[in-house]
Tab-separated table of C-alpha atoms in Angstrom:
chain	number	residue	atom	x	y	z
A	111	MET	CA	135.831	90.061	118.443
A	112	THR	CA	132.251	89.948	120.443
A	113	LYS	CA	130.171	87.322	118.332
A	114	ILE	CA	127.072	88.882	116.808
A	115	ARG	CA	123.394	88.444	118.446
A	116	THR	CA	120.694	90.419	117.239
A	117	ARG	CA	116.916	90.241	118.862
A	118	PHE	CA	113.842	90.195	117.156
A	119	ALA	CA	111.138	90.764	119.855
A	120	PRO	CA	107.539	91.354	118.562
A	121	SER	CA	104.424	91.703	120.520
A	122	PRO	CA	102.212	88.991	120.104
A	123	THR	CA	99.522	91.048	119.230
A	124	GLY	CA	98.195	89.418	115.347
A	125	ARG	CA	100.196	88.519	112.013
A	126	MET	CA	103.584	89.514	111.307
A	127	HIS	CA	102.950	93.319	109.384
A	128	VAL	CA	105.672	93.684	106.351
A	129	GLY	CA	108.192	95.836	108.064
A	130	ASN	CA	108.524	93.629	111.187
A	131	LEU	CA	108.975	90.939	108.733
A	132	ARG	CA	111.708	93.303	107.705
A	133	THR	CA	112.956	93.758	110.506
A	134	ALA	CA	113.427	90.565	111.579
A	135	LEU	CA	114.970	89.218	108.262
A	136	TYR	CA	117.892	92.031	108.849
A	137	GLU	CA	118.617	91.187	112.479
A	138	TYR	CA	118.671	87.548	110.931
A	139	LEU	CA	120.925	88.037	108.234
A	140	ILE	CA	123.341	90.554	110.313
A	141	ALA	CA	123.661	87.780	112.728
A	142	LYS	CA	124.331	84.847	110.546
A	143	HIS	CA	126.524	87.184	108.293
A	144	ASP	CA	129.243	87.536	110.787
A	145	GLY	CA	128.429	83.497	112.434
A	146	GLY	CA	126.214	85.519	115.346
A	147	ASP	CA	123.248	83.947	117.008
A	148	PHE	CA	119.194	85.227	116.461
A	149	VAL	CA	117.539	85.810	120.307
A	150	LEU	CA	114.070	85.335	119.603
A	151	ARG	CA	112.525	87.450	122.467
A	152	ILE	CA	108.465	87.600	123.038
A	153	GLU	CA	107.451	90.985	124.228
A	154	ASP	CA	103.843	90.629	126.149
A	155	THR	CA	104.038	93.359	128.320
A	156	ASP	CA	101.549	95.315	127.072
A	157	GLN	CA	98.991	92.567	128.514
A	158	GLU	CA	96.291	95.271	126.746
A	159	ARG	CA	97.239	94.716	122.946
A	160	GLN	CA	97.858	90.648	123.203
A	161	VAL	CA	95.675	88.469	120.733
A	162	GLU	CA	94.737	85.459	121.334
A	163	GLY	CA	97.265	82.855	119.525
A	164	ALA	CA	99.706	85.856	118.231
A	165	THR	CA	102.824	83.937	119.252
A	166	ASP	CA	102.107	80.823	117.685
A	167	ILE	CA	101.745	83.165	114.244
A	168	ILE	CA	104.987	84.360	115.349
A	169	TYR	CA	106.872	80.954	115.519
A	170	ARG	CA	104.728	80.271	112.431
A	171	THR	CA	105.859	82.744	110.391
A	172	LEU	CA	109.842	82.392	111.505
A	173	GLU	CA	109.942	79.458	110.474
A	174	LYS	CA	108.311	79.750	107.120
A	175	ALA	CA	110.266	81.854	106.386
A	176	GLY	CA	113.729	79.915	106.761
A	177	LEU	CA	114.977	82.648	109.640
A	178	LYS	CA	115.231	80.225	112.340
A	179	HIS	CA	116.637	81.178	115.984
A	180	ASP	CA	119.081	79.623	117.985
A	181	GLU	CA	117.664	80.970	121.044
A	182	GLY	CA	114.115	81.833	122.312
A	183	PRO	CA	111.172	79.972	124.511
A	184	ASP	CA	111.673	76.814	123.248
A	185	ILE	CA	115.447	76.965	123.255
A	186	ASP	CA	117.039	78.309	126.220
A	187	LYS	CA	120.204	78.304	126.080
A	188	GLY	CA	120.959	80.198	129.425
A	189	PHE	CA	119.835	84.223	128.440
A	190	GLY	CA	116.253	82.880	129.298
A	191	PRO	CA	112.966	83.149	129.796
A	192	TYR	CA	112.931	84.551	126.534
A	193	ILE	CA	109.461	86.002	127.795
A	194	GLN	CA	109.085	89.473	129.057
A	195	SER	CA	105.877	88.847	131.217
A	196	GLU	CA	108.274	85.433	132.469
A	197	ARG	CA	111.690	87.651	133.047
A	198	MET	CA	109.068	89.585	135.085
A	199	LYS	CA	108.226	87.207	137.772
A	200	THR	CA	112.365	87.269	138.383
A	201	GLY	CA	111.829	90.824	139.490
A	202	ILE	CA	114.868	91.779	136.922
A	203	TYR	CA	112.528	94.752	135.698
A	204	LEU	CA	112.284	96.436	139.354
A	205	LYS	CA	115.360	94.976	140.996
A	206	TYR	CA	117.397	97.598	137.838
A	207	ALA	CA	114.072	100.435	138.377
A	208	LYS	CA	115.337	100.372	142.145
A	209	GLN	CA	118.952	100.977	141.301
A	210	LEU	CA	118.147	104.108	139.557
A	211	ILE	CA	116.349	105.102	142.402
A	212	GLU	CA	119.338	104.972	144.314
A	213	GLN	CA	121.322	106.251	142.308
A	214	GLY	CA	119.029	109.454	141.230
A	215	ASP	CA	118.268	108.352	137.845
A	216	ALA	CA	114.612	107.628	138.909
A	217	TYR	CA	112.089	108.684	140.837
A	218	TYR	CA	108.935	107.045	142.158
A	219	CYS	CA	105.423	109.074	140.751
A	220	PHE	CA	102.886	108.595	142.472
A	221	CYS	CA	100.336	111.117	140.879
A	222	ASP	CA	96.658	110.912	140.342
A	223	LYS	CA	94.941	110.678	136.755
A	224	GLU	CA	93.211	113.924	137.487
A	225	ARG	CA	97.434	115.226	138.139
A	226	LEU	CA	98.077	114.202	135.307
A	227	GLU	CA	95.605	115.406	133.214
A	228	SER	CA	95.869	118.674	134.008
A	229	LEU	CA	99.568	118.816	132.250
A	230	LYS	CA	97.860	118.047	128.898
A	231	HIS	CA	98.955	120.647	126.612
A	232	LYS	CA	98.807	120.479	122.848
A	233	ILE	CA	102.022	119.682	120.588
A	234	GLU	CA	103.076	123.360	118.601
A	235	GLY	CA	102.021	122.853	114.678
A	236	ASP	CA	100.188	120.199	114.936
A	237	GLU	CA	96.740	120.131	112.952
A	238	GLU	CA	95.072	116.935	114.440
A	239	GLY	CA	95.423	119.096	117.803
A	240	LYS	CA	97.119	115.734	119.367
A	241	GLU	CA	97.684	116.317	123.760
A	242	ILE	CA	100.828	115.154	125.469
A	243	VAL	CA	101.279	114.847	128.720
A	244	VAL	CA	105.220	116.361	129.779
A	245	TYR	CA	105.699	115.775	132.855
A	246	ASP	CA	107.241	118.217	135.727
A	247	LYS	CA	109.299	116.455	138.017
A	248	HIS	CA	106.538	117.171	141.234
A	249	CYS	CA	106.808	113.227	142.760
A	250	LEU	CA	110.406	114.016	142.176
A	251	HIS	CA	110.685	116.950	145.545
A	252	LEU	CA	109.069	114.243	147.702
A	253	SER	CA	111.255	113.436	151.194
A	254	LYS	CA	112.126	110.330	151.610
A	255	GLU	CA	109.433	110.282	154.544
A	256	GLU	CA	106.570	111.536	152.316
A	257	ILE	CA	107.750	107.980	149.849
A	258	GLU	CA	107.819	105.612	152.658
A	259	ALA	CA	104.609	106.623	154.055
A	260	ASN	CA	103.374	106.389	149.890
A	261	LEU	CA	104.409	102.374	149.456
A	262	LYS	CA	103.573	101.979	153.508
A	263	ALA	CA	99.995	103.012	152.771
A	264	GLY	CA	99.826	101.053	149.815
A	265	LYS	CA	99.396	104.565	147.039
A	266	PRO	CA	99.945	103.510	143.579
A	267	TYR	CA	102.991	105.074	141.875
A	268	VAL	CA	105.761	104.278	138.975
A	269	ILE	CA	108.995	104.720	138.560
A	270	ARG	CA	110.182	107.421	136.289
A	271	GLN	CA	113.368	108.204	134.862
A	272	ASN	CA	114.989	111.201	135.702
A	273	VAL	CA	116.624	113.124	133.083
A	274	PRO	CA	117.984	117.031	133.813
A	275	ASN	CA	116.854	119.650	132.463
A	276	GLU	CA	119.739	120.844	131.571
A	277	GLY	CA	123.130	119.421	129.009
A	278	THR	CA	122.640	117.219	125.867
A	279	THR	CA	122.388	113.500	125.498
A	280	THR	CA	124.365	111.669	122.756
A	281	PHE	CA	124.293	108.411	120.933
A	282	LYS	CA	125.211	107.155	117.736
A	283	ASP	CA	123.755	105.340	114.862
A	284	GLU	CA	125.124	103.390	112.571
A	285	LEU	CA	123.544	104.785	109.010
A	286	TYR	CA	122.778	107.978	110.994
A	287	GLY	CA	125.220	108.389	112.972
A	288	GLU	CA	125.885	110.293	116.119
A	289	ILE	CA	122.976	112.145	117.506
A	290	THR	CA	123.437	114.571	120.026
A	291	VAL	CA	119.546	116.248	121.740
A	292	ASP	CA	119.075	118.915	124.479
A	293	ASN	CA	118.009	117.534	127.295
A	294	SER	CA	115.196	120.120	128.055
A	295	GLU	CA	113.271	117.974	124.675
A	296	LEU	CA	113.321	114.555	126.820
A	297	ASP	CA	110.454	113.812	128.886
A	298	ASP	CA	110.868	111.670	132.433
A	299	MET	CA	109.309	108.795	131.148
A	300	ILE	CA	107.903	106.105	133.114
A	301	LEU	CA	110.019	102.354	133.708
A	302	ILE	CA	107.666	100.736	135.706
A	303	LYS	CA	103.938	100.752	135.208
A	304	SER	CA	101.736	101.325	138.061
A	305	ASP	CA	101.124	97.448	137.247
A	306	GLY	CA	104.183	96.208	138.064
A	307	TYR	CA	105.057	95.598	134.096
A	308	PRO	CA	107.999	97.677	132.891
A	309	THR	CA	107.086	99.658	129.811
A	310	TYR	CA	107.908	98.675	126.480
A	311	ASN	CA	110.934	100.768	126.476
A	312	PHE	CA	112.864	100.044	130.148
A	313	ALA	CA	111.973	96.328	129.172
A	314	ASN	CA	114.155	97.008	126.178
A	315	VAL	CA	117.531	98.260	127.680
A	316	ILE	CA	117.326	95.764	130.803
A	317	ASP	CA	116.942	92.319	128.651
A	318	ASP	CA	118.872	93.534	125.415
A	319	HIS	CA	122.236	93.924	127.690
A	320	THR	CA	121.103	90.852	130.748
A	321	MET	CA	120.643	89.154	127.094
A	322	GLY	CA	124.255	90.119	125.357
A	323	ILE	CA	122.464	91.690	122.543
A	324	THR	CA	125.025	93.621	120.528
A	325	HIS	CA	122.863	95.183	116.933
A	326	VAL	CA	119.610	96.411	117.463
A	327	VAL	CA	117.463	96.849	114.413
A	328	ARG	CA	114.360	98.532	115.193
A	329	GLY	CA	112.040	101.185	113.689
A	330	ASN	CA	113.920	104.620	112.825
A	331	GLU	CA	110.183	105.984	115.277
A	332	TYR	CA	112.017	105.392	117.757
A	333	ILE	CA	115.508	107.848	117.539
A	334	SER	CA	113.504	110.325	119.039
A	335	SER	CA	113.255	107.999	122.557
A	336	SER	CA	117.350	106.018	122.022
A	337	PRO	CA	118.831	109.374	123.809
A	338	LYS	CA	117.000	108.038	126.840
A	339	TYR	CA	118.263	104.956	126.310
A	340	GLN	CA	121.286	105.799	126.041
A	341	ARG	CA	120.829	107.733	129.069
A	342	LEU	CA	120.472	104.548	130.960
A	343	TYR	CA	123.046	102.492	129.259
A	344	ASP	CA	125.411	105.442	131.128
A	345	ALA	CA	123.339	105.183	134.123
A	346	PHE	CA	124.088	101.525	133.615
A	347	GLY	CA	127.638	102.338	132.978
A	348	TRP	CA	126.266	98.578	130.095
A	349	GLU	CA	128.039	100.015	127.084
A	350	SER	CA	125.231	100.202	124.110
A	351	PRO	CA	124.996	97.912	121.161
A	352	LYS	CA	125.219	99.263	117.242
A	353	TYR	CA	121.703	100.534	116.608
A	354	ILE	CA	120.556	100.668	112.894
A	355	HIS	CA	116.850	102.581	112.768
A	356	LEU	CA	115.037	101.554	110.171
A	357	ALA	CA	113.660	103.968	107.461
A	358	LEU	CA	109.145	103.537	107.494
A	359	VAL	CA	107.858	100.913	104.765
A	360	THR	CA	105.187	103.047	102.775
A	361	ASP	CA	102.968	101.456	100.058
A	362	GLU	CA	102.413	103.742	96.599
A	363	ASN	CA	101.106	106.508	97.802
A	364	HIS	CA	103.928	107.279	100.075
A	365	LYS	CA	102.102	106.287	103.140
A	366	LYS	CA	102.719	104.087	105.834
A	367	LEU	CA	101.508	100.383	105.308
A	368	SER	CA	98.123	99.915	106.803
A	369	LYS	CA	96.521	96.682	107.898
A	370	ARG	CA	93.807	97.255	106.029
A	371	SER	CA	95.875	97.869	102.621
A	372	GLY	CA	95.617	93.921	102.848
A	373	HIS	CA	98.695	92.788	102.186
A	374	SER	CA	100.577	94.253	104.790
A	375	SER	CA	101.113	91.179	106.328
A	376	PHE	CA	103.679	87.736	105.036
A	377	GLU	CA	100.469	85.741	106.152
A	378	ASP	CA	98.301	87.751	103.928
A	379	LEU	CA	100.889	87.329	101.278
A	380	LEU	CA	100.644	83.766	101.225
A	381	ASP	CA	96.600	83.649	100.765
A	382	GLN	CA	97.126	86.016	98.361
A	383	GLY	CA	98.822	83.253	96.715
A	384	PHE	CA	102.407	84.721	96.490
A	385	LEU	CA	105.424	81.962	97.554
A	386	THR	CA	107.268	82.855	100.358
A	387	GLU	CA	111.612	82.491	98.394
A	388	ALA	CA	109.952	85.555	96.178
A	389	ILE	CA	108.706	87.801	99.378
A	390	ILE	CA	111.398	87.360	101.728
A	391	ASN	CA	113.886	88.412	98.034
A	392	TYR	CA	111.080	91.072	98.056
A	393	VAL	CA	111.216	92.751	101.504
A	394	ALA	CA	114.829	92.229	101.602
A	395	LEU	CA	115.280	94.767	98.713
A	396	LEU	CA	112.869	97.080	100.906
A	397	GLY	CA	115.721	99.533	101.884
A	398	TRP	CA	118.917	97.674	101.326
A	399	SER	CA	120.665	97.269	98.212
A	400	PRO	CA	123.778	95.248	97.331
A	401	GLU	CA	126.756	96.102	95.906
A	402	ASP	CA	125.433	94.802	91.647
A	403	ASP	CA	122.952	95.450	90.155
A	404	ARG	CA	121.405	92.040	91.424
A	405	GLU	CA	117.495	91.597	92.273
A	406	PHE	CA	117.369	87.732	92.879
A	407	PHE	CA	118.508	85.618	96.172
A	408	THR	CA	118.196	82.969	97.694
A	409	LEU	CA	118.269	83.316	101.885
A	410	PRO	CA	121.305	81.977	102.129
A	411	GLU	CA	122.455	84.243	98.845
A	412	LEU	CA	121.600	86.823	101.201
A	413	VAL	CA	122.873	86.258	104.137
A	414	GLU	CA	126.780	85.976	102.235
A	415	ALA	CA	125.350	89.432	100.080
A	416	PHE	CA	123.943	91.896	103.390
A	417	ASP	CA	125.698	94.150	104.431
A	418	TYR	CA	124.016	96.496	106.551
A	419	HIS	CA	125.870	98.990	105.915
A	420	ARG	CA	123.998	99.450	102.769
A	421	ILE	CA	120.264	99.996	103.878
A	422	ASN	CA	119.148	103.283	102.907
A	423	LYS	CA	117.860	106.144	105.498
A	424	SER	CA	114.746	106.617	102.894
A	425	PRO	CA	111.545	105.134	103.274
A	426	SER	CA	110.847	101.969	100.387
A	427	VAL	CA	108.320	101.706	98.812
A	428	PHE	CA	105.771	98.243	98.910
A	429	ASP	CA	105.080	97.863	95.539
A	430	LEU	CA	102.686	95.230	94.595
A	431	THR	CA	102.971	95.144	91.401
A	432	LYS	CA	106.704	94.170	91.231
A	433	LEU	CA	106.283	91.972	94.365
A	434	LYS	CA	103.575	89.973	91.656
A	435	TRP	CA	106.382	90.176	88.980
A	436	MET	CA	109.684	88.571	91.066
A	437	ASN	CA	107.058	86.083	92.181
A	438	GLY	CA	106.029	84.737	88.543
A	439	GLU	CA	109.521	85.181	87.971
A	440	TYR	CA	109.929	82.748	90.696
A	441	ILE	CA	107.006	80.252	89.817
A	442	LYS	CA	108.351	80.820	86.266
A	443	LYS	CA	112.146	78.638	87.923
A	444	MET	CA	109.259	76.407	90.360
A	445	ASP	CA	110.285	72.483	89.988
A	446	ASP	CA	107.373	71.287	87.719
A	447	GLU	CA	106.468	68.740	90.360
A	448	ALA	CA	106.722	71.323	93.368
A	449	PHE	CA	104.168	73.703	91.188
A	450	PHE	CA	101.862	71.372	90.449
A	451	LYS	CA	101.628	70.783	94.334
A	452	GLU	CA	101.194	74.694	94.322
A	453	ALA	CA	99.163	75.539	91.790
A	454	GLU	CA	96.270	71.826	92.037
A	455	PRO	CA	94.208	72.966	95.146
A	456	TYR	CA	93.483	76.480	92.563
A	457	ILE	CA	93.158	74.239	89.725
A	458	ASP	CA	90.384	71.939	91.148
A	459	ALA	CA	88.225	74.889	92.834
A	460	VAL	CA	87.536	75.475	89.034
A	461	ILE	CA	87.196	72.820	86.845
A	462	LYS	CA	85.490	69.555	88.327
A	463	ARG	CA	85.439	67.832	85.009
A	464	PRO	CA	88.096	64.744	84.480
A	465	ILE	CA	90.932	66.193	82.466
A	466	ASP	CA	94.278	65.886	83.462
A	467	LYS	CA	95.295	69.098	85.436
A	468	ARG	CA	98.897	68.692	85.349
A	469	LYS	CA	98.647	69.962	81.517
A	470	ILE	CA	96.299	72.355	82.608
A	471	ALA	CA	99.351	73.783	85.181
A	472	ALA	CA	101.861	73.222	82.756
A	473	MET	CA	100.507	75.658	80.611
A	474	VAL	CA	100.160	78.532	83.033
A	475	LYS	CA	103.034	77.638	84.708
A	476	THR	CA	104.212	80.721	82.976
A	477	ARG	CA	102.014	82.905	82.615
A	478	ILE	CA	100.615	83.878	86.486
A	479	GLU	CA	102.168	85.673	88.510
A	480	VAL	CA	100.732	84.729	91.810
A	481	PHE	CA	98.026	81.195	91.893
A	482	PRO	CA	95.149	82.900	92.450
A	483	ASP	CA	95.096	83.695	88.941
A	484	ILE	CA	95.073	80.172	87.444
A	485	LYS	CA	91.669	80.015	87.484
A	486	ASP	CA	90.511	83.331	85.066
A	487	HIS	CA	93.620	81.489	83.513
A	488	ILE	CA	91.442	78.136	82.869
A	489	ASP	CA	87.692	78.481	83.754
A	490	PHE	CA	86.404	78.147	80.182
A	491	PHE	CA	87.913	74.472	80.663
A	492	GLU	CA	84.812	73.915	82.587
A	493	THR	CA	82.364	76.318	81.615
A	494	MET	CA	82.315	77.513	78.168
A	495	PRO	CA	81.554	81.408	78.551
A	496	GLU	CA	79.244	83.403	76.104
A	497	TYR	CA	81.128	85.344	73.560
A	498	ASP	CA	80.311	87.380	70.370
A	499	VAL	CA	80.688	86.470	67.165
A	500	SER	CA	83.550	89.788	67.093
A	501	MET	CA	85.927	87.192	68.371
A	502	TYR	CA	86.299	85.039	65.441
A	503	GLU	CA	87.247	88.357	63.602
A	504	HIS	CA	91.152	89.252	63.403
A	505	LYS	CA	93.234	91.775	61.352
A	506	LYS	CA	96.368	90.501	62.054
A	507	MET	CA	94.891	86.929	61.774
A	508	LYS	CA	93.532	88.460	58.452
A	509	THR	CA	90.298	86.495	59.712
A	510	ASN	CA	86.556	87.618	59.795
A	511	VAL	CA	82.751	85.760	60.700
A	512	GLU	CA	82.669	84.422	56.723
A	513	SER	CA	86.790	82.653	56.599
A	514	SER	CA	85.796	81.875	60.318
A	515	LYS	CA	82.528	79.949	58.888
A	516	LYS	CA	84.407	78.497	55.752
A	517	VAL	CA	87.744	77.233	58.230
A	518	LEU	CA	85.502	75.814	61.092
A	519	ALA	CA	82.667	74.369	58.380
A	520	ASP	CA	86.152	71.853	57.315
A	521	VAL	CA	87.506	70.713	60.133
A	522	ILE	CA	85.869	69.476	62.282
A	523	PRO	CA	85.223	66.675	59.626
A	524	LEU	CA	88.651	66.078	59.623
A	525	LEU	CA	88.545	65.968	63.300
A	526	GLU	CA	86.162	64.110	63.353
A	527	ALA	CA	87.053	61.590	61.606
A	528	HIS	CA	90.694	61.918	63.152
A	529	ASP	CA	91.298	60.125	66.189
A	530	ASP	CA	94.769	61.037	67.558
A	531	TYR	CA	94.438	63.483	70.041
A	532	SER	CA	97.641	64.943	70.806
A	533	ASN	CA	99.076	68.096	70.839
A	534	ASP	CA	101.763	66.922	67.811
A	535	SER	CA	99.277	64.785	65.587
A	536	LEU	CA	96.461	67.428	65.809
A	537	TYR	CA	98.929	70.113	65.212
A	538	GLN	CA	100.224	68.245	62.002
A	539	LEU	CA	96.488	67.843	60.588
A	540	LEU	CA	95.583	71.302	61.113
A	541	LEU	CA	98.867	72.512	59.683
A	542	ASP	CA	98.711	70.127	56.601
A	543	TYR	CA	94.226	71.728	55.900
A	544	ALA	CA	96.442	75.463	56.457
A	545	THR	CA	98.817	74.250	53.739
A	546	LYS	CA	96.869	72.433	51.155
A	547	ASN	CA	94.536	75.814	50.831
A	548	GLU	CA	97.485	77.548	51.296
A	549	TYR	CA	96.742	79.324	54.356
A	550	LYS	CA	98.604	81.131	57.076
A	551	THR	CA	99.048	78.985	60.456
A	552	GLY	CA	96.681	81.269	62.274
A	553	TYR	CA	94.486	81.923	59.686
A	554	VAL	CA	93.462	78.159	60.840
A	555	MET	CA	93.681	78.206	64.329
A	556	TRP	CA	92.173	81.665	65.404
A	557	PRO	CA	89.174	80.129	64.478
A	558	VAL	CA	88.966	76.822	65.985
A	559	ARG	CA	91.168	78.352	69.079
A	560	THR	CA	88.559	80.778	69.765
A	561	ALA	CA	86.049	78.169	68.842
A	562	LEU	CA	87.302	75.681	71.746
A	563	SER	CA	87.546	78.354	74.403
A	564	GLY	CA	85.747	81.920	74.229
A	565	LYS	CA	88.775	83.720	74.688
A	566	GLN	CA	90.593	86.454	73.521
A	567	MET	CA	93.609	85.128	75.522
A	568	THR	CA	94.371	81.052	76.255
A	569	PRO	CA	96.979	79.928	77.964
A	570	ALA	CA	98.015	77.676	75.297
A	571	GLY	CA	97.392	76.986	71.044
A	572	ALA	CA	93.659	75.631	69.741
A	573	THR	CA	95.428	72.387	69.426
A	574	GLU	CA	96.954	71.903	72.619
A	575	ILE	CA	93.783	72.709	73.879
A	576	MET	CA	91.580	70.254	72.984
A	577	GLU	CA	94.277	67.637	73.105
A	578	VAL	CA	92.811	68.483	76.924
A	579	LEU	CA	89.043	68.711	76.086
A	580	GLY	CA	89.482	65.161	74.246
A	581	LYS	CA	87.456	64.528	70.836
A	582	GLU	CA	84.451	64.406	71.700
A	583	GLU	CA	84.014	67.678	74.261
A	584	SER	CA	86.097	69.690	71.027
A	585	ILE	CA	84.509	68.648	68.517
A	586	SER	CA	80.943	69.982	70.486
A	587	ARG	CA	82.200	73.493	71.258
A	588	LEU	CA	83.572	73.496	67.386
A	589	LYS	CA	80.512	72.524	65.895
A	590	LYS	CA	78.502	75.773	68.717
A	591	GLY	CA	80.929	78.175	67.582
A	592	LEU	CA	79.869	77.224	63.676
A	593	GLU	CA	76.286	77.491	65.075
A	594	LEU	CA	76.821	80.748	66.642
A	595	LEU	CA	78.844	81.867	63.320
A	596	ASN	CA	75.751	80.602	60.802
A	597	SER	CA	73.401	82.853	63.237
A	598	ALA	CA	75.612	86.145	62.158
A	599	ASN	CA	73.704	86.726	59.309
């Protein structure tokens, strides 16, 4: 059996889109599931779209995601160069394009922009009125002498694929099965551009074959181009790779996930406080399902379980709410020290007073879904918010302004006389007070917690909050709470 070789071939045009990350992940999993090679190839033939530093982003993203490539620009194992612009300098693309010309499967095209503009026509049924150029094979009929004269004169040219107008072309996709199209629907696509660079479509075919790629994973928008790729493989007498075309990743409104969405790239998600492991787990499930209903996978577990035949042909919805839930579950499972390391910068951004940050981290660990959530859970430790006296009223706890006033007036002296501000000791003190007065625990804790935090929801109970705030700050806040209650009359 031939060793499986997949390739991730991004263009260096910016941050890595979630759809591209999914493609890279699936290619990695397909290769590693069967002990194959995962190859990184940089496709930089579109010079106009390149973004400075984007190649570094590709390396950084793959490294952070744990998708270690076996070969690439930095690891040459005999199939290099692994950057298309460098491959172009070897003359590989022009060599194969000229072979096609000699075979009659391609031809020189010298048509200028004006002539090509004249061939434009609107797409039938397209409401936006888009126009396309369908080339009319004009230059296919040039004589050998005319071609040589044009080349000698230095006339600009492109090299086009020669697709017959009659017959059909068939290719096989691993998910969609055999697909047959009429050749009359295929245009004579450009193989070599006027600047000498190969087009994306041509370079892909040449590179995939010469680099021994066995499985090609890409978006299903390339299904319409695949017959033209197949014709190139057939023209060269090469075996085509196995094609796996992936359905679109959409937003919650079932529209293509846009860069404007704010969470369309891997680094966007990291910036928003998501964990790498949760992102990879979630992205793996965007279009693939395991044999059971399992939802949580480590990367090695994905490698073991991944069967590409279980990839779905329907579009996948990128549900940020679901990803947040999954991320929250990953956070809960984190080692406490690892969690604190991630949480500390978010705590430091809010808390300036000298209090125990580790205790604060422990409070929020099970309550957040992403790390930026920490701020709204802990801001009251730094500064008491203004709050309305109505917060002391709680039907379930059976508290109101008057009952809360009495509880605070009673417990403040007890807390002033108490020196052990550990959670257990404070809890026992308030529990003894509640028992002595035949109050339910919540009847006492609700007003105390309200006075300490000024919030309906806190990441911990009243006595845990006091332990972190310390004696002086706790009593100061309780007294201010009592003043607020007194002023409510």
